[in-house]
GROMACS .gro file of C-alpha atoms in nm:
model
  233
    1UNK     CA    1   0.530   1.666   0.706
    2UNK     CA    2   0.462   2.047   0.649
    3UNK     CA    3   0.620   2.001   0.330
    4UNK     CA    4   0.419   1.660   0.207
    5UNK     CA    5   0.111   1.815   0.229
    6UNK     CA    6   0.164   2.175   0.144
    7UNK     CA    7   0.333   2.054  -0.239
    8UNK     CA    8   0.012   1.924  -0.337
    9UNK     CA    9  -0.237   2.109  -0.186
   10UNK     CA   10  -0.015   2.453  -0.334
   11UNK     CA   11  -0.039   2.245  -0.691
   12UNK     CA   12  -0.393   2.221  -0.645
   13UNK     CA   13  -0.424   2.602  -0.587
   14UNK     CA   14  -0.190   2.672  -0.835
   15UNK     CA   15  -0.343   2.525  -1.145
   16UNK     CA   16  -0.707   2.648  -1.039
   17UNK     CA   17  -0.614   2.979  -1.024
   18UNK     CA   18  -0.423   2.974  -1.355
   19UNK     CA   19  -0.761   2.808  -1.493
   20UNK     CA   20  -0.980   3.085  -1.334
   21UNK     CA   21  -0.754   3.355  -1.484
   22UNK     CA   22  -0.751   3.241  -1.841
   23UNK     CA   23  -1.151   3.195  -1.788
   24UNK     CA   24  -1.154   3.562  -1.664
   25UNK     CA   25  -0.958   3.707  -1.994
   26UNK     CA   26  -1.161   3.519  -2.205
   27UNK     CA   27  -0.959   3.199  -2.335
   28UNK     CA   28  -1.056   2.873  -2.379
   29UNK     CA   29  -1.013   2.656  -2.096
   30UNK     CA   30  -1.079   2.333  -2.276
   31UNK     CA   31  -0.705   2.340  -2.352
   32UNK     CA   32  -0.617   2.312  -2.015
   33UNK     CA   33  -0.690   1.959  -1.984
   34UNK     CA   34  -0.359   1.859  -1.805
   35UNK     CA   35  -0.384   2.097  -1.567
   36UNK     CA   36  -0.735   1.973  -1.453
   37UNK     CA   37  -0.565   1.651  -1.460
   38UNK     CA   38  -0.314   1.742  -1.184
   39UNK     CA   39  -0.533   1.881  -0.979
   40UNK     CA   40  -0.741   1.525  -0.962
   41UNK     CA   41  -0.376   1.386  -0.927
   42UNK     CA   42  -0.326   1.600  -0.674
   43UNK     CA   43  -0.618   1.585  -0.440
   44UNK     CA   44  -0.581   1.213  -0.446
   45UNK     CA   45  -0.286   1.213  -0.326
   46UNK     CA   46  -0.305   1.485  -0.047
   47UNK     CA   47  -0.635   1.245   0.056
   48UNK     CA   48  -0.432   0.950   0.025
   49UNK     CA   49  -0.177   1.111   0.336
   50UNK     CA   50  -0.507   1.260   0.535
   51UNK     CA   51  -0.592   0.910   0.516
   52UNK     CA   52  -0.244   0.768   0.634
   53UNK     CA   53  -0.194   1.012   0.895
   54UNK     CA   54  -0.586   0.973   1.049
   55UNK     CA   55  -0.501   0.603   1.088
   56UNK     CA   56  -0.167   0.621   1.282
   57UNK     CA   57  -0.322   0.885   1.499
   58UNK     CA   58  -0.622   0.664   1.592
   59UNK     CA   59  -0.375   0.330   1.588
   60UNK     CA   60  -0.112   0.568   1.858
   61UNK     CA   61  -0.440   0.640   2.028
   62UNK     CA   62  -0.592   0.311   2.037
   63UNK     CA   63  -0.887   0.436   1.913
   64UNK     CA   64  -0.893   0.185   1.604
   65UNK     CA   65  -1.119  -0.059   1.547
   66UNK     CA   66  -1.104  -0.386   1.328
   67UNK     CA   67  -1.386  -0.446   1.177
   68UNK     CA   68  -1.378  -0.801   1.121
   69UNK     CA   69  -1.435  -1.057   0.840
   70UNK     CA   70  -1.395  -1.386   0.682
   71UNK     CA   71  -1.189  -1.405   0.360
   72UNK     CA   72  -1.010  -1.662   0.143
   73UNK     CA   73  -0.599  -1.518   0.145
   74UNK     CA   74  -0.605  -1.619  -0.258
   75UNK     CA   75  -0.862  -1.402  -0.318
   76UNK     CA   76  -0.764  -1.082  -0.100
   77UNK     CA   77  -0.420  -1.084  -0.283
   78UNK     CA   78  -0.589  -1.184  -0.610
   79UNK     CA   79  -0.781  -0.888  -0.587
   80UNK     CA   80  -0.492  -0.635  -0.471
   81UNK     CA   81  -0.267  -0.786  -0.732
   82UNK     CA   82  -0.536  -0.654  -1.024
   83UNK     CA   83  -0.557  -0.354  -0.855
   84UNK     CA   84  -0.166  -0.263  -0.899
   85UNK     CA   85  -0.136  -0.439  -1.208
   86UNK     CA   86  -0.222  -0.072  -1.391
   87UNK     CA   87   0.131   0.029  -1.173
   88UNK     CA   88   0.297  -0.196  -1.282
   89UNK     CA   89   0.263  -0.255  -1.627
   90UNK     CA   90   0.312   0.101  -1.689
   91UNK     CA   91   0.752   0.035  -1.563
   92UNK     CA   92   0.729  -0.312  -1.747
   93UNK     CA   93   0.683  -0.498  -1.438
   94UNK     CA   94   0.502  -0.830  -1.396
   95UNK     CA   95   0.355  -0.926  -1.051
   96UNK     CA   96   0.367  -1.293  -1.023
   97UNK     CA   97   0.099  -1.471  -0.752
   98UNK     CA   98   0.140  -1.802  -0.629
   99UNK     CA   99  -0.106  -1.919  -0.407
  100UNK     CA  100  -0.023  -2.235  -0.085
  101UNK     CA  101  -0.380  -2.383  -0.183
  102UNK     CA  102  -0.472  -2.373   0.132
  103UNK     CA  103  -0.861  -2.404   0.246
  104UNK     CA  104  -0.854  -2.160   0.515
  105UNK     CA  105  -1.006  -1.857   0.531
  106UNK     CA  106  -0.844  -1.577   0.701
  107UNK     CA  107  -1.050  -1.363   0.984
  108UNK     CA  108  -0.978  -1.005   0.975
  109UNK     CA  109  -1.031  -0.685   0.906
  110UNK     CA  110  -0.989  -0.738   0.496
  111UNK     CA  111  -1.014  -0.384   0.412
  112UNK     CA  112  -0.692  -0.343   0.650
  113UNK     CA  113  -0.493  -0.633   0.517
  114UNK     CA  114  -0.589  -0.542   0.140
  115UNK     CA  115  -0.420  -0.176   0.259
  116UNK     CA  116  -0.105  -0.371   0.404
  117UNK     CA  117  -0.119  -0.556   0.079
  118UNK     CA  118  -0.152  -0.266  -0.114
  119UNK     CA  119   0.117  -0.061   0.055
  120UNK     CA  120   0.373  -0.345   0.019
  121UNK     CA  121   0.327  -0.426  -0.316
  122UNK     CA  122   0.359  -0.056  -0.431
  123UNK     CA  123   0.658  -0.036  -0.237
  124UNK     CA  124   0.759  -0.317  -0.421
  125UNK     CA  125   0.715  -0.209  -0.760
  126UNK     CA  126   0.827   0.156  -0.713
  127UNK     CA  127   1.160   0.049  -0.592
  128UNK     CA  128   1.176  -0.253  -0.877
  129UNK     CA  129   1.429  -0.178  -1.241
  130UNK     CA  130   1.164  -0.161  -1.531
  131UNK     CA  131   1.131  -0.536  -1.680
  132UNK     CA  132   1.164  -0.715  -1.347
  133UNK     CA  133   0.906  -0.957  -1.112
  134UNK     CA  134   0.781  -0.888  -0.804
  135UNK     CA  135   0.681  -1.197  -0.628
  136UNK     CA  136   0.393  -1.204  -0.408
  137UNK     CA  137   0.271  -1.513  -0.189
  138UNK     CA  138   0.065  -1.624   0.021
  139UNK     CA  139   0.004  -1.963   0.228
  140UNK     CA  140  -0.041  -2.153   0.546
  141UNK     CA  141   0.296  -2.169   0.717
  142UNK     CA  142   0.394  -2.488   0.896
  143UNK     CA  143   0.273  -2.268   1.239
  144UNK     CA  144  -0.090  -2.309   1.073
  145UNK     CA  145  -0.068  -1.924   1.073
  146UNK     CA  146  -0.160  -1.722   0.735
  147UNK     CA  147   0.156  -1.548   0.560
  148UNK     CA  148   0.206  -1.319   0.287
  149UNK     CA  149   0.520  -1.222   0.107
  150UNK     CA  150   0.582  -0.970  -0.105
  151UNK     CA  151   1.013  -0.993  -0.255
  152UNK     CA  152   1.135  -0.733  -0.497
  153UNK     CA  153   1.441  -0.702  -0.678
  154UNK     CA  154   1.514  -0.383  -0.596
  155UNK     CA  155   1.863  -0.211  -0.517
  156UNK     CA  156   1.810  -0.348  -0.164
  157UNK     CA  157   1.852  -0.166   0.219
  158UNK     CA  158   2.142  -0.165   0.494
  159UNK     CA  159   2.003  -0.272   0.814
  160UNK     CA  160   2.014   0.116   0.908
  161UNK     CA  161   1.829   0.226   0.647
  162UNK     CA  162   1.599  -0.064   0.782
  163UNK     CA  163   1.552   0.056   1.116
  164UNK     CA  164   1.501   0.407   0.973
  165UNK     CA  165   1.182   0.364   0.740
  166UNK     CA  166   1.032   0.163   1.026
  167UNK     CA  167   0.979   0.505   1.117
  168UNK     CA  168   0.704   0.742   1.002
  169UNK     CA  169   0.785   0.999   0.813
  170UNK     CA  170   1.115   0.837   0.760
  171UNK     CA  171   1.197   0.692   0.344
  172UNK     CA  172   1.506   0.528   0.240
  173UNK     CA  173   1.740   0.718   0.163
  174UNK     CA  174   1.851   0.539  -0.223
  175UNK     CA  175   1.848   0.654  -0.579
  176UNK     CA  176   1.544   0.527  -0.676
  177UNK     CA  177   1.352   0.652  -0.377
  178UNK     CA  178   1.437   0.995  -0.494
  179UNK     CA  179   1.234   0.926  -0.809
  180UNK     CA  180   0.880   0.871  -0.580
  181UNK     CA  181   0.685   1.064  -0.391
  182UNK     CA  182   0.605   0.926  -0.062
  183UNK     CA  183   0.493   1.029   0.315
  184UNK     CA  184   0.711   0.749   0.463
  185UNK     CA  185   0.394   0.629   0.667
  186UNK     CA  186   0.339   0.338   0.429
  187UNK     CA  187   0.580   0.032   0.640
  188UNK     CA  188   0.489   0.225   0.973
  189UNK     CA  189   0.141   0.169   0.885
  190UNK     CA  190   0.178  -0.194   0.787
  191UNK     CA  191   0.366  -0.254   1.135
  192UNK     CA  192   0.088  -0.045   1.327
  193UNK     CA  193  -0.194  -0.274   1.143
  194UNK     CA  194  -0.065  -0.563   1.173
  195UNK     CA  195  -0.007  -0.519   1.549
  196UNK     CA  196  -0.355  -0.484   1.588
  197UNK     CA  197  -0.445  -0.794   1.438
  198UNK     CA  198  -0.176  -0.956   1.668
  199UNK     CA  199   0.035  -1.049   1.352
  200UNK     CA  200   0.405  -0.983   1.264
  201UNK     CA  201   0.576  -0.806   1.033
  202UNK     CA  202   0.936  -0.841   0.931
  203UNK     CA  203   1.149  -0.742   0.588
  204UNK     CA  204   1.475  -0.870   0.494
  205UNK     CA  205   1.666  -0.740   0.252
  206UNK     CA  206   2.055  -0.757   0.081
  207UNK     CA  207   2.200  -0.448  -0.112
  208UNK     CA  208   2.186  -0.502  -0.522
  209UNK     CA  209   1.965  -0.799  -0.451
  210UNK     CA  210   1.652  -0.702  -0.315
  211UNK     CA  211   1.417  -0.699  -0.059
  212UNK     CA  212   1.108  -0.942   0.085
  213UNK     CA  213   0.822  -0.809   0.326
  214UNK     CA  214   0.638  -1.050   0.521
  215UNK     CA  215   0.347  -1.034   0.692
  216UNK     CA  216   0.216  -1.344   0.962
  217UNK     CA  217  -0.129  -1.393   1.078
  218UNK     CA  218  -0.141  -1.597   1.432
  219UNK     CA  219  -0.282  -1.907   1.361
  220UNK     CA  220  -0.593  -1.809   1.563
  221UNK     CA  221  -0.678  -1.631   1.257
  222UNK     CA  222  -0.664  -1.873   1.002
  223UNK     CA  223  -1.032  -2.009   1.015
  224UNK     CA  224  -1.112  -2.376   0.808
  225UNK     CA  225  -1.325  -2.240   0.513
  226UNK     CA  226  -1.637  -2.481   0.616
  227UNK     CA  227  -1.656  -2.343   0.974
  228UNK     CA  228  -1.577  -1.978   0.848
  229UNK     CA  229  -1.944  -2.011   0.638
  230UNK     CA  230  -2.090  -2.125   0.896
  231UNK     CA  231  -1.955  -1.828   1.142
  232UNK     CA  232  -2.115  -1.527   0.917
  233UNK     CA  233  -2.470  -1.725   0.902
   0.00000   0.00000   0.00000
């Protein structure tokens, strides 16, 4: 962990002092533009594992609190899926939604479930070949609990490798995960959340196939969209 946070955080020094030294000797600094660049780059992603980190600590400590909403599941992942589109467009990748059609609204803590969202689907693309789908879903199961899935086509995990990033700190140990940065907090997290909302939280996956995270609501959850209106008046 020493090492996640100290990379950026010595990047961040680094390229402000090299800025501050060309200022001193007289140069133009409006050249530097890239380097003010990865300093922004940087800082949001040292925040980005503050961030991480604060929430397991409060989750181990059962200090966290769910702060509670009403929410249609088509439009939480709608909104998460135009979020990453930016991601992954930039590796070729398309991010295909299909929607169960359901009129239930889901009652939770949104701002959690759009980070569970958020940390699947990145997951998804980073460890998808440039070109490919990811597939995201989401629906009323048979159970008449709320489900998402997020399935890549990735190079896939053992079930050791499995068990391991299940852990924090903990990222699979593949080619392609070599090519990310990462705090390996991002599927802990997801588990952590999701056992706060009383949900589950599985992944499958087959080597040179892929892999498929999904994430259950309990029915309790799933709210009909009439009575859901009526519960925030």
């Amino acid at each position: 962990m020493s090492h996640e946070l100290r990379t950026p955080l010595n990047a961040i020094i680094g390229f402000a002092e090299f800025i501050m030294s060309e200022d001193v000797r007289g140069r133009d600094i409006r050249d530097h533009r890239g380097y003010i660049s990865d300093i922004r780059d940087s800082g949001k992603h040292l925040l980005s594992m503050i961030n991480s980190i604060l929430d397991l600590s409060k989750l181990e400590a059962s200090a966290f609190v769910l702060r509670e909403d009403y929410e249609s599941p088509r439009e939480i992942t709608g909104q998460v899926v135009r979020m990453m589109e930016g991601m992954a467009k930039a590796r070729g990748i398309v991010i295909e939604h299909k929607s169960g059609g359901h009129h239930f609204d889901l009652h939770a803590d949104i701002q959690v479930v759009k980070q569970v969202l958020i940390n699947l689907i990145s997951n998804a693309i980073k460890f998808s070949p440039n070109g490919s789908v990811v597939r995201v879903y989401d629906r009323l199961n048979r159970d008449g609990c709320i489900e998402f899935q997020i399935a890549d086509s990735g190079p896939g995990m053992t079930p050791d490798v499995m068990k391991r990033v299940m852990q924090p700190f903990v990222q699979a140990d593949t080619g392609l995960a070599r090519k990310h940065d990462g705090t390996g907090l991002g599927l802990p997290l997801v588990k952590a959340f999701m056992d706060a909302h009383g949900g589950a939280f599985t992944l499958t996956s087959t080597v040179g196939v892929g892999t498929t995270a999904q994430v259950v609501f309990p029915a309790g959850r799933a709210i009909e969209h009439q009575t859901a209106l009526y519960a925030t008046i």
